[in-house]
Coordinates of C-alpha atoms in Angstrom, one line a residue:
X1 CA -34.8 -61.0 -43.9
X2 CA -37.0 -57.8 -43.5
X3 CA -37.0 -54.9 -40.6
X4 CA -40.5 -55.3 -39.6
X5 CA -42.2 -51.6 -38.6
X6 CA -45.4 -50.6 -37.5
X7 CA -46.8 -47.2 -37.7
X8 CA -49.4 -47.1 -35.0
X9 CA -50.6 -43.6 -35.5
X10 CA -51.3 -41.5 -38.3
X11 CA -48.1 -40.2 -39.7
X12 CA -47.6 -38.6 -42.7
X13 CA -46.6 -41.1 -45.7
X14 CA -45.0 -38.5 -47.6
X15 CA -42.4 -38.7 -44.5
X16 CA -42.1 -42.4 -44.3
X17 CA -41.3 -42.8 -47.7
X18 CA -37.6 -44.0 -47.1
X19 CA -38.9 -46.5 -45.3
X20 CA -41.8 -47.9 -47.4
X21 CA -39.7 -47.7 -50.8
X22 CA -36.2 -49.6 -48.8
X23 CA -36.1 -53.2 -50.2
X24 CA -35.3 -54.3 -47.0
X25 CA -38.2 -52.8 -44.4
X26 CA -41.7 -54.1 -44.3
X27 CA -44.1 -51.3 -42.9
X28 CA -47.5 -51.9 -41.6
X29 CA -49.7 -49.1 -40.6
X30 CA -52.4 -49.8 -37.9
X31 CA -53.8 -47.2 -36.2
X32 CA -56.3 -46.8 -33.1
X33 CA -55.0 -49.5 -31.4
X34 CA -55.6 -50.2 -27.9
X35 CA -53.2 -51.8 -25.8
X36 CA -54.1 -55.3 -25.7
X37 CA -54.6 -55.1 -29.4
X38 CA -51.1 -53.8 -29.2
X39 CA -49.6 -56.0 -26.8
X40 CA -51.6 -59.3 -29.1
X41 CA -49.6 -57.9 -32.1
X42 CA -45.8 -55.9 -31.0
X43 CA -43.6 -58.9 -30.7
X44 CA -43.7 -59.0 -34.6
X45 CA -41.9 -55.9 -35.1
X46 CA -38.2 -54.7 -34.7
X47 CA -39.6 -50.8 -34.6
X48 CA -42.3 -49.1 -33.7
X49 CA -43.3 -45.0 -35.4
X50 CA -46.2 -43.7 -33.2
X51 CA -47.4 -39.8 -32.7
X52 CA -48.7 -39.2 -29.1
X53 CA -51.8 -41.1 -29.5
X54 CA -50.1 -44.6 -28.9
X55 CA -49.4 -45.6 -25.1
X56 CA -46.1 -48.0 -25.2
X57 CA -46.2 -48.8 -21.9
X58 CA -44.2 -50.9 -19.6
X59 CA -46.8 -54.1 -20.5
X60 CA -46.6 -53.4 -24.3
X61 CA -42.9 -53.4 -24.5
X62 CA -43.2 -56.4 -21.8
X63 CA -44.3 -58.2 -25.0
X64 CA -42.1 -56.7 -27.2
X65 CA -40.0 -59.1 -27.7
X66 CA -38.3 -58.5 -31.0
X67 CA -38.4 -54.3 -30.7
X68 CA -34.9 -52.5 -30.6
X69 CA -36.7 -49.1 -31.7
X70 CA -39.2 -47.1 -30.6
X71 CA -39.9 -43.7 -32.6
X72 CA -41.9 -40.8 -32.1
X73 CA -42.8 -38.4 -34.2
X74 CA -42.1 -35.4 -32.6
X75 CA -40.8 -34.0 -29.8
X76 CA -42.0 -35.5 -26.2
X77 CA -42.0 -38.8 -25.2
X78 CA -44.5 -38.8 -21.9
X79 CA -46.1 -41.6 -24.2
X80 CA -43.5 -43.8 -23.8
X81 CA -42.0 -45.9 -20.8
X82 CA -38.7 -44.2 -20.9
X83 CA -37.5 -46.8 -18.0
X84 CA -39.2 -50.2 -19.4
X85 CA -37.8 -50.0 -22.9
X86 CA -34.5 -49.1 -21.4
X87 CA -34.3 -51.9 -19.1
X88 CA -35.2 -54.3 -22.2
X89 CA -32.5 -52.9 -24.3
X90 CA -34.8 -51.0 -26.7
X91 CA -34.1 -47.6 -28.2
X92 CA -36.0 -44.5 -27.8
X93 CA -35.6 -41.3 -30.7
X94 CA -37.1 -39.0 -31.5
X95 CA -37.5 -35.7 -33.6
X96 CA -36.6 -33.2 -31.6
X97 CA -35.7 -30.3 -34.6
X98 CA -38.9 -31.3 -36.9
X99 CA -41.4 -28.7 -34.7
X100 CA -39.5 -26.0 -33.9
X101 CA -40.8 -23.7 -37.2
X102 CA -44.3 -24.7 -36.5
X103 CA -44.7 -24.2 -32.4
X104 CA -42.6 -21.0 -33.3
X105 CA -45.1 -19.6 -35.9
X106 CA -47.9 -21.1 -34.1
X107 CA -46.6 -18.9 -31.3
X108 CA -46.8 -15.6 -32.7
X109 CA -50.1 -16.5 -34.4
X110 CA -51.7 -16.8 -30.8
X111 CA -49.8 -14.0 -29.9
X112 CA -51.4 -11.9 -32.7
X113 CA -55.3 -13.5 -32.5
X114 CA -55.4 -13.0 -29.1
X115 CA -53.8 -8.9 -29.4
X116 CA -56.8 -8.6 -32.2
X117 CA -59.6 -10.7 -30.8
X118 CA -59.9 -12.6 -34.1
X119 CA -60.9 -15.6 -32.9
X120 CA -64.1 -13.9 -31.1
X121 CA -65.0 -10.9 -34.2
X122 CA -64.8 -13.8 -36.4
X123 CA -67.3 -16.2 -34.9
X124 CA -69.7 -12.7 -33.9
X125 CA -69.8 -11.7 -37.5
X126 CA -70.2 -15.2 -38.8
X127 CA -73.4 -15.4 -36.3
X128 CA -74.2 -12.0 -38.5
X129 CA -73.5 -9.5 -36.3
X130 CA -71.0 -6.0 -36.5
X131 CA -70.0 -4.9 -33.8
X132 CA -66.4 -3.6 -34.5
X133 CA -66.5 -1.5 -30.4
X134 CA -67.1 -5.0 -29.2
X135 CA -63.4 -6.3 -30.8
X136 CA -60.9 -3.1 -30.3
X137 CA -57.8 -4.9 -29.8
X138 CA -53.9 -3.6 -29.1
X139 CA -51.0 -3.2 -30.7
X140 CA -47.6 -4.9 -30.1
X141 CA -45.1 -1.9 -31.2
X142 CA -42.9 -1.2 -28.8
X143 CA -44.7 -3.3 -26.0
X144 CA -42.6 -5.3 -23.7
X145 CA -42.6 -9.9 -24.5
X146 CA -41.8 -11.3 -21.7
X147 CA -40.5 -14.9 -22.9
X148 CA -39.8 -17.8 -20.5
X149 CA -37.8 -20.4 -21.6
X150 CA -35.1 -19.3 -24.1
X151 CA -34.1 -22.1 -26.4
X152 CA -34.9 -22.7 -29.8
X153 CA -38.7 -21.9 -29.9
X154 CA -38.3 -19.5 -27.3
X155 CA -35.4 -17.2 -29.4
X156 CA -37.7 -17.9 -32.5
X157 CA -40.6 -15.9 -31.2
X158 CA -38.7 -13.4 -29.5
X159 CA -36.8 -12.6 -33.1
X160 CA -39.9 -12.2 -35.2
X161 CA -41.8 -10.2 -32.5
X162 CA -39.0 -8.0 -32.4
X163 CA -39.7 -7.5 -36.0
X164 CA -43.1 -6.0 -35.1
X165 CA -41.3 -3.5 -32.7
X166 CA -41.3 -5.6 -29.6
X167 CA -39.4 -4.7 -26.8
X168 CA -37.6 -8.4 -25.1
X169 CA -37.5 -9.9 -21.9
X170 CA -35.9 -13.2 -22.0
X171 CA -35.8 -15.6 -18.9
X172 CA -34.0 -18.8 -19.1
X173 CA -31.5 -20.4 -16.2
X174 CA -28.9 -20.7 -19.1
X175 CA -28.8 -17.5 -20.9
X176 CA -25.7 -15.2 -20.0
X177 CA -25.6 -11.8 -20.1
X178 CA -23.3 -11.7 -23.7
X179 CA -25.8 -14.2 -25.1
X180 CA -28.7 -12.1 -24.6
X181 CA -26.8 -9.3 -25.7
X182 CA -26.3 -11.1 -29.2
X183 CA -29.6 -11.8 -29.6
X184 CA -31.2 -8.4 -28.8
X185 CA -32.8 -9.6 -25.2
X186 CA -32.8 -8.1 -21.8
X187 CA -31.8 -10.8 -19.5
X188 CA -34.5 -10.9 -16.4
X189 CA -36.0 -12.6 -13.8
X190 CA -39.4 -14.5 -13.2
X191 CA -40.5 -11.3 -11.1
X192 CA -39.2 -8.7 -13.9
X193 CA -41.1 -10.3 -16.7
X194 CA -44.4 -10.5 -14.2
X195 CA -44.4 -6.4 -13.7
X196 CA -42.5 -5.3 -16.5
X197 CA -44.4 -7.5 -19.9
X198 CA -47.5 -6.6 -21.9
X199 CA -47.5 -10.1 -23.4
X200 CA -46.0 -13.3 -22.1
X201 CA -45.2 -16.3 -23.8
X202 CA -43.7 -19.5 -22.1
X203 CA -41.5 -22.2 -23.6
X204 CA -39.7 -24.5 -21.3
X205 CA -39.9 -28.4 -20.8
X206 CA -42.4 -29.1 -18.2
X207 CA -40.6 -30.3 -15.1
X208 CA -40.8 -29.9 -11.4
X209 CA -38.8 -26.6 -11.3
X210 CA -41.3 -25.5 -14.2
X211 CA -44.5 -26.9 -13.5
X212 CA -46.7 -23.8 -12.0
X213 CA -43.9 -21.6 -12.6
X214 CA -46.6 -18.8 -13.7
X215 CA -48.5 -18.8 -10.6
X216 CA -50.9 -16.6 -8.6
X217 CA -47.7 -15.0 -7.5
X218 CA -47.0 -14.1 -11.1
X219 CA -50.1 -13.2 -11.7
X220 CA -50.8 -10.9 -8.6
X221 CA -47.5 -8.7 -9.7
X222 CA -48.9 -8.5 -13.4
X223 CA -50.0 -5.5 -15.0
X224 CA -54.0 -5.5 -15.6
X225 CA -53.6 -5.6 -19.4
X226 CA -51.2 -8.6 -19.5
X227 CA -51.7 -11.0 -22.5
X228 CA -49.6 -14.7 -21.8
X229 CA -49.8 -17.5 -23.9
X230 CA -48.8 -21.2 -23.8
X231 CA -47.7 -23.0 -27.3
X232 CA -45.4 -25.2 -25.0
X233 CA -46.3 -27.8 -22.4
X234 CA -49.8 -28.1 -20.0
X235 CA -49.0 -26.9 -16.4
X236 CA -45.9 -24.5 -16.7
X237 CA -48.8 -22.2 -16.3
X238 CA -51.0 -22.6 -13.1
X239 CA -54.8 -23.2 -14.9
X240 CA -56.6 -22.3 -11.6
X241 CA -54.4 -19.2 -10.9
X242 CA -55.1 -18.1 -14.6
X243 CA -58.3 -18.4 -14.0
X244 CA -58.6 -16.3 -11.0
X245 CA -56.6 -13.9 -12.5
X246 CA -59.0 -13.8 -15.2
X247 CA -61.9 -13.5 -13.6
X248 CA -60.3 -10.8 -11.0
X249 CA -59.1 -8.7 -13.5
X250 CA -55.5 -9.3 -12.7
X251 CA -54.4 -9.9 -16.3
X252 CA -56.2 -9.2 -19.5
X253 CA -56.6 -12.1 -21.7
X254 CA -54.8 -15.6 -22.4
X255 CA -54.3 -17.9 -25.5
X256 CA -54.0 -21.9 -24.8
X257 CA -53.1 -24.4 -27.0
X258 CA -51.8 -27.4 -24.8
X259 CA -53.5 -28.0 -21.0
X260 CA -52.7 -30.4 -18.1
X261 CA -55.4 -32.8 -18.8
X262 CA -56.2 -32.9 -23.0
X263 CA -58.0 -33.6 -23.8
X264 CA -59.9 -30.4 -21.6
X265 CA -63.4 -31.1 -21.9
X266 CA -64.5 -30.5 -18.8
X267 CA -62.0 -27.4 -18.0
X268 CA -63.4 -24.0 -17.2
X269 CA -60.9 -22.8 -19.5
X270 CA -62.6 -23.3 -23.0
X271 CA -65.9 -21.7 -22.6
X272 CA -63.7 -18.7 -20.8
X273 CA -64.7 -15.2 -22.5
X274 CA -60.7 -14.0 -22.1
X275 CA -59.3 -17.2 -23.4
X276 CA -58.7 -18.6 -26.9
X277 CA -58.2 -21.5 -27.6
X278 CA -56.5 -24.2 -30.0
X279 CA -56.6 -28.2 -29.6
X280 CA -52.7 -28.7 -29.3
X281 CA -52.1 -27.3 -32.7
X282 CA -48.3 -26.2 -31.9
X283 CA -46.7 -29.1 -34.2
X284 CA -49.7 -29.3 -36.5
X285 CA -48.3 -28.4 -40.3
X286 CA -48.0 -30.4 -43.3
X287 CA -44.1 -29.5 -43.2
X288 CA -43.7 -30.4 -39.3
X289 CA -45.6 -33.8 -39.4
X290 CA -43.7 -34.6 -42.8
X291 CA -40.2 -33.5 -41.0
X292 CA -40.6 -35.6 -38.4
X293 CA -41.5 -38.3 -39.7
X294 CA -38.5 -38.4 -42.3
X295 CA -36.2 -37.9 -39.1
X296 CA -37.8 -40.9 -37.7
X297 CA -37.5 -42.9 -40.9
X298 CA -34.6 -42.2 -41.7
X299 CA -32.8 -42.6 -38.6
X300 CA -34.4 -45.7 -38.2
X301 CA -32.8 -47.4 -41.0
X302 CA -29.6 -45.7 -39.8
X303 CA -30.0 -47.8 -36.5
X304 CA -31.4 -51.2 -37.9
X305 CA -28.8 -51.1 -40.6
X306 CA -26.0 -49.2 -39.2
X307 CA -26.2 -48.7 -35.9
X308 CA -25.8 -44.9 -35.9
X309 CA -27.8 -43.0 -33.5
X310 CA -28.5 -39.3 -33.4
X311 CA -31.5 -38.7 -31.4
X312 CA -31.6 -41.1 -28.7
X313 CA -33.6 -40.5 -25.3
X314 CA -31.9 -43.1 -24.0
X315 CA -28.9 -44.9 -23.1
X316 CA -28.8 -47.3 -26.5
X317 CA -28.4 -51.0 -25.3
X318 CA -26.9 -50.2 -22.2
X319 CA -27.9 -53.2 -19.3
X320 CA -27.2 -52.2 -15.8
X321 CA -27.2 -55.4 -15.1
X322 CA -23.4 -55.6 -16.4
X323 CA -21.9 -52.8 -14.6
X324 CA -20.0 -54.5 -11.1
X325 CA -21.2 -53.2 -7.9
X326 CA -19.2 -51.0 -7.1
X327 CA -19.2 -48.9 -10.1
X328 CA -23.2 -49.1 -9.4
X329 CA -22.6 -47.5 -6.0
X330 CA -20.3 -44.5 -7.6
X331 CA -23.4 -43.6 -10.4
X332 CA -25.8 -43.9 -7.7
X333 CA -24.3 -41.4 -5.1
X334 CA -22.7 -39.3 -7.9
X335 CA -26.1 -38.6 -8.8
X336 CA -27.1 -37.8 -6.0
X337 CA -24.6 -35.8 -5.3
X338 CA -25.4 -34.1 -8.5
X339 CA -29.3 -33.3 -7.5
X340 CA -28.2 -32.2 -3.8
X341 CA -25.8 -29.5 -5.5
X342 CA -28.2 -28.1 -7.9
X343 CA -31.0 -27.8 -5.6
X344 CA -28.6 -25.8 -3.5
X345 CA -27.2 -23.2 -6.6
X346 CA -28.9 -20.3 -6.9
X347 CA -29.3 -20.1 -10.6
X348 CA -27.8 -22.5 -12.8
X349 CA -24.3 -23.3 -12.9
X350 CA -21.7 -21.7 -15.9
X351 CA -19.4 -24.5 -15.1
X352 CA -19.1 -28.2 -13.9
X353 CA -16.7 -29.9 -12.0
X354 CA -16.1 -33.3 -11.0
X355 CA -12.9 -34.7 -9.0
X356 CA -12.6 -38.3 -8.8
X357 CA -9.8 -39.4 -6.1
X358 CA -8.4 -42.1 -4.6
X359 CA -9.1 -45.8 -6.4
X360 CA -12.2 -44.5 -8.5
X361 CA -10.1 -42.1 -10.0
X362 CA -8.2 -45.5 -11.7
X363 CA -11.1 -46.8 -13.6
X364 CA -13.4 -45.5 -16.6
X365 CA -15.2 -42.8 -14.9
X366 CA -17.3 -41.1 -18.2
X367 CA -20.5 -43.2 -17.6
X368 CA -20.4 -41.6 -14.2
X369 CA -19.5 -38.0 -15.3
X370 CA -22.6 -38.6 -17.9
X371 CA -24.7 -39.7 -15.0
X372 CA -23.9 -37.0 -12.8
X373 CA -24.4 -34.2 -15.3
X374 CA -27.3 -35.5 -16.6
X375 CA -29.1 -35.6 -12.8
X376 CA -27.4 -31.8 -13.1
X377 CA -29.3 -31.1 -16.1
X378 CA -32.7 -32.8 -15.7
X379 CA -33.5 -30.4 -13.3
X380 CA -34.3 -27.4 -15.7
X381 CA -34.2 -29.9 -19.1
X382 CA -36.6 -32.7 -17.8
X383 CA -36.6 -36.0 -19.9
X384 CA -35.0 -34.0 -22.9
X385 CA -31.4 -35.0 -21.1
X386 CA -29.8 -38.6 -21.1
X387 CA -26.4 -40.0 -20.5
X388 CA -26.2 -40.4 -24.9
X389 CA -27.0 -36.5 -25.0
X390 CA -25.8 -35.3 -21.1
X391 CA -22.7 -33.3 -22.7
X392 CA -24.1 -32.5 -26.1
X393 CA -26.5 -30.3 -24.0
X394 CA -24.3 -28.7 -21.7
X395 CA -21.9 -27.9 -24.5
X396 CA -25.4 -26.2 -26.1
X397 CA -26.4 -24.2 -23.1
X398 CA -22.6 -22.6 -22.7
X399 CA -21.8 -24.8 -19.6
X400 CA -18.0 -25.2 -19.1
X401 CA -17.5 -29.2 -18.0
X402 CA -13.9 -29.9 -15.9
X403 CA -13.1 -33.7 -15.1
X404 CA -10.2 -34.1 -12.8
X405 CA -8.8 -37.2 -11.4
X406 CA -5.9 -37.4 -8.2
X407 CA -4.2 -40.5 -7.0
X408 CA -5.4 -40.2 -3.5
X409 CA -7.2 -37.9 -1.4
X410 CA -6.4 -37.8 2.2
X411 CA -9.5 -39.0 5.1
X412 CA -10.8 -40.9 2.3
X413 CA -9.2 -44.0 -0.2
X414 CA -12.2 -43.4 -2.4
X415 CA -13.7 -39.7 -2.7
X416 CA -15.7 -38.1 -5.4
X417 CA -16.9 -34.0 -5.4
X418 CA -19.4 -32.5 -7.5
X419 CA -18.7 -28.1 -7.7
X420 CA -21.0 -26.2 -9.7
X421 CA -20.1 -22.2 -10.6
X422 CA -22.9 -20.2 -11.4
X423 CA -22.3 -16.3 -11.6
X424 CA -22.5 -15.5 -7.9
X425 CA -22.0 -18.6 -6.1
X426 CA -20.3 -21.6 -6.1
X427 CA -21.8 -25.0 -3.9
X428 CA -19.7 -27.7 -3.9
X429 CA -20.4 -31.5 -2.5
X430 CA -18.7 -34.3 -1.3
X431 CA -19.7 -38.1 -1.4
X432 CA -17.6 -41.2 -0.2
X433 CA -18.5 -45.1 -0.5
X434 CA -17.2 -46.4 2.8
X435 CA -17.6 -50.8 3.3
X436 CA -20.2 -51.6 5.4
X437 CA -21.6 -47.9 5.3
X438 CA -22.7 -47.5 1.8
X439 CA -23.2 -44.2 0.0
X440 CA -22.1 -40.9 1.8
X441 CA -22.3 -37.3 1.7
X442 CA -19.4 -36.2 3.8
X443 CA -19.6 -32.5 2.9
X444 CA -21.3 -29.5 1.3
X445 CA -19.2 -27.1 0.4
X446 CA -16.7 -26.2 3.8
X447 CA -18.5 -28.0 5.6
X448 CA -17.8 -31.7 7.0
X449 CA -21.1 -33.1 7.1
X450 CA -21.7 -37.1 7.4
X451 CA -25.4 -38.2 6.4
X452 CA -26.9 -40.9 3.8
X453 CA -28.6 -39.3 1.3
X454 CA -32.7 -39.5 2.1
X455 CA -35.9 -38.8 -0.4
X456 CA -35.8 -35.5 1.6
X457 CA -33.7 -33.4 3.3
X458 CA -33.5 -30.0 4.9
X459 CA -30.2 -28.1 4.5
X460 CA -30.0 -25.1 6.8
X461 CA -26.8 -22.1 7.2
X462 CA -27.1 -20.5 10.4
X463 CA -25.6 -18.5 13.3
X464 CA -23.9 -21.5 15.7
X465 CA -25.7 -20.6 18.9
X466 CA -28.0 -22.7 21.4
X467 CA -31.6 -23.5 20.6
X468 CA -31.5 -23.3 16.6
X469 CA -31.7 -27.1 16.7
X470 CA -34.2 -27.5 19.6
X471 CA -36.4 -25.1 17.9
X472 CA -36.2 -26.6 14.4
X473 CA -37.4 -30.4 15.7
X474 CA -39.9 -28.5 17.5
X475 CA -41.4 -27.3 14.6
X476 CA -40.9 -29.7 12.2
X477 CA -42.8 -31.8 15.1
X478 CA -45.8 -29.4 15.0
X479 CA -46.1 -30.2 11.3
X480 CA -46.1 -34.4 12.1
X481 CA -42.5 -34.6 10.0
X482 CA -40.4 -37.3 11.3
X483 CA -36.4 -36.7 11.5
X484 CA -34.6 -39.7 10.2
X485 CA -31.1 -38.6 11.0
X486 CA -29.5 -34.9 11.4
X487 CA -25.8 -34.5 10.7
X488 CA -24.2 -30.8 12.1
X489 CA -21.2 -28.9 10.7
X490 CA -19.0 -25.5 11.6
X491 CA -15.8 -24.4 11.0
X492 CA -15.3 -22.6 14.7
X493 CA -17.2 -22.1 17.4
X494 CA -20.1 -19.1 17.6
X495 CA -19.6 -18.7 13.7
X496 CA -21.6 -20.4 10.7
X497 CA -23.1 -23.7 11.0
X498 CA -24.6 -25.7 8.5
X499 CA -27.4 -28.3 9.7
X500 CA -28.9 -31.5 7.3
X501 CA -32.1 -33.1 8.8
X502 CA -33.0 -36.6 6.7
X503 CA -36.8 -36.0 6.9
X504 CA -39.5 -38.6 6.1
X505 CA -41.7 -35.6 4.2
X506 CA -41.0 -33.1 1.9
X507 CA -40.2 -29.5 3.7
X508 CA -42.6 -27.2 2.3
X509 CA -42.5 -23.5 1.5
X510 CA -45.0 -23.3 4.3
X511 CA -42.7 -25.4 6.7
X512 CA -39.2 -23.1 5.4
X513 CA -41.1 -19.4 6.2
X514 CA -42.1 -20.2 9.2
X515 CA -38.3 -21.3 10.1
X516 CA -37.3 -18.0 8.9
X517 CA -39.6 -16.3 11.4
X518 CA -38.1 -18.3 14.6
X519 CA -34.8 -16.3 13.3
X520 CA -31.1 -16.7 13.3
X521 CA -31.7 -18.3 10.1
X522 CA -29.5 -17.5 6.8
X523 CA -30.7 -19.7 4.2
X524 CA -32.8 -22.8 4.6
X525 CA -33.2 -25.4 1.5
X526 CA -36.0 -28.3 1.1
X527 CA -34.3 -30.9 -1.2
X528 CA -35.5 -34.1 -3.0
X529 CA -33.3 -36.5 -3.9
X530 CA -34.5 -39.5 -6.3
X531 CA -33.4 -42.3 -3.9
X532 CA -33.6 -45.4 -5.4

């Protein structure tokens, strides 16, 4: 019997040719496809190639009844209902290697059209005009690139810039000191790229520690001549604070080729004199499109025929629904525990540790590492990470991962603590299953704290003296957020103290400054947790 696969965006053939010439695969292509015409049609197929034109959502793969695989061309999968096909058993790959030339080259080219002003000399003198003043551009020798996000694409700009004489700034929450070193980077921060670059080019996943991360802030400590690009993802660069800054003089000139809404017809952005602009272009070659669409193909067959899997963005085959209870309870809360400790690091951590104690220590505990370090990582690697891939990626960003396991661990029978090391600081938290009780975090870091984790929290260090908490409820009052529960911790009288308030809304920047200005404050954190 044949592997049924439908190709419901354009892809190029060259690239599926495994597929269409194997004996054993039947490939239809149908493209421009809405969903009902997809849903009418999917439970025919055992795999499904699309681009980012195609919606599989959770109602499509409802209907899907005979799909284990699910492949996209490329790199992202926002187009895809990561949790739907995962809860039905079906496989998610992708290509994550086939666009890396092309966003890289497509890079630099915006880098160098925008320095030149070739996009706007080239449409004057097609409309017959010579005006060679109007167009005097700059040159990139021995400038400064500022370059956000330092993986693959990142590096690849950064090394043929420095070709041209560039001087480098590299950002990235991962990259040491010795690996910058190697690469011929200065390691810096957000702030040093903002006042120090001549050009600035971002490349990190889009995630909620990256979305906005160039903001009017950025912007407002920018030299007046700064050129920034974005050949990566729509919205790690604030649209409305670029436009201000634009229009205010603040920075010089900018070169989009992905926004947060595409398509951007109504955006102020395209018809902007200091912008150029390209229709998400970053992936579009004949050798990317016909890379990734081998990758797909071929790794399809090695799934349908093999079951090998490289690329997964998910857990393969994996139903919740046979894990017991109680080993539920320990993935949930080491998660959590996971997110709470990142949020709390300064920086990003260089090495990993998880102690299991007590009766959890007895039983198969790698799911649960996987979980935990992939909360860990999602939080600067967004839907790139996944139990299948969790250490594969902290192996790639340098991270040192230590799994200990004790036979017992004094107040508790059951005890689990995540410790992350970054460079400068170390956090370290605590979390206990207790019957009747449920999930709890029973410390953070020397402290003995005892609070269910909450959607929100707000983790304070301060002096221990009278009226810190009076004043914080007071406040937190004034801005209509409700306290859920509050859990207190020192380790002696009239030193630190640590304070967690479960809170029923988010504590924003807003909400944390003006808790530093009632004083006696050290540091104050506004956590999310993803609470199920």
């Amino acid at each position: 019997m044949k592997h049924n696969i439908l190709v419901s965006d354009p892809i190029s053939t060259d690239g599926l040719q495994s597929l269409l010439n194997h004996p054993d695969f039947n490939v239809d292509i149908k493209t421009d496809l809405d969903e009902q015409a997809l849903i009418n049609i999917i439970g025919d197929y055992e795999g499904l190639i699309v681009r980012s034109q195609t919606q599989v959502t959770q109602q499509v793969i409802k209907h899907a009844s005979s799909l284990k695989v699910i492949a996209r061309a490329g790199v992202g999968v926002d187009n895809i209902d990561i949790d739907a096909a995962t809860l039905q058993g079906i496989l998610v790959i992708n290509a994550p290697d086939g666009n890396t030339i092309s966003a890289t080259e497509h890079s630099v080219a915006m880098i160098l059209a925008m320095a030149r002003n070739i996009p706007q000399a080239h449409a004057s003198l097609k409309n017959k005009a010579w005006n060679r003043k109007a167009f005097k551009g700059v040159e990139l020798y021995q400038k400064t690139l500022g370059v956000i996000g330092a993986g693959r694409i990142g590096i690849g700009v950064a090394q043929r810039l420095q070709s041209f004489g560039m001087n480098v700034l590299a950002y990235d929450p991962y990259l040491t000191e010795d690996k910058a070193q190697q690469l011929g980077v200065k390691l810096a921060t957000i702030d040093e790229i903002a006042k120090q670059a001549d050009f600035v080019t971002v490349h990190t996943p889009l995630t909620p520690k990256t979305k906005g991360i160039v903001n009017a802030e950025f912007f407002s400590k920018a030299k007046p001549t700064l050129q920034i690009i974005n050949v990566a993802r729509g919205g790690i660069i604030d649209e409305e604070a670029l436009l201000h800054a634009l229009n205010h003089n603040q920075i010089a000139r900018a070169a989009l080729d992905v926004f947060e809404h595409e398509p951007p017809t109504d955006s102020p952005l395209i018809d902007h004199e200091k912008i150029i602009v390209t229709p998400h272009l970053g992936a579009s070659t004949v050798e990317a499109q016909e890379k990734v669409a081998v990758s797909v193909s071929e790794e399809i067959i090695d799934i349908l025929e093999k079951g090998n899997v490289t690329h997964a963005v998910n857990a393969p085959k994996i139903s919740f629904n046979d894990i017991d209870d109680i080993t539920q309870q320990w993935i949930d809360i080491g998660e959590l525990s996971g997110e709470l400790a990142i949020q709390l690091l300064d920086g990003a951590p260089r090495e990993i540790k998880v102690t299991f104690n007590g009766d959890v220590a007895k039983q198969e505990t790698d799911l649960i590492t996987r979980s935990i370090v992939k909360r860990i990582l999602e939080q600067d690697l967004g839907d790139r990470v996944n139990i299948i891939n969790a250490f594969a990626l902290l192996n790639e960003q340098g991270v040192t991962r230590n799994v200990e396991k004790r036979a017992s661990q004094g107040t508790f029978n059951n005890y689990i603590q995540v410790h992350l090391i970054s460079d400068s600081e170390e956090v370290k938290i605590g979390a206990t299953v207790i019957a009747g009780f449920g999930a709890r975090i029973v410390r953070i870091n020397n402290y003995s704290v005892d609070f269910k984790p909450n959607a929100y929290q707000l983790v304070s260090y301060h002096g221990d003296k009278p009226g810190i908490v009076g004043l914080t409820g007071q406040l937190l009052g004034e801005h209509h957020i409700n306290i859920a529960s509050m859990s207190l911790g020192r380790n002696e009288q009239g030193g630190q103290a640590m304070m967690v308030l479960s809170i029923d809304q988010p504590a924003t920047e807003e909400i944390i400054e003006a808790l530093y200005r009632l004083g006696g404050f050290n540091k104050i954190y506004g956590t999310t947790l993803s609470v199920k």
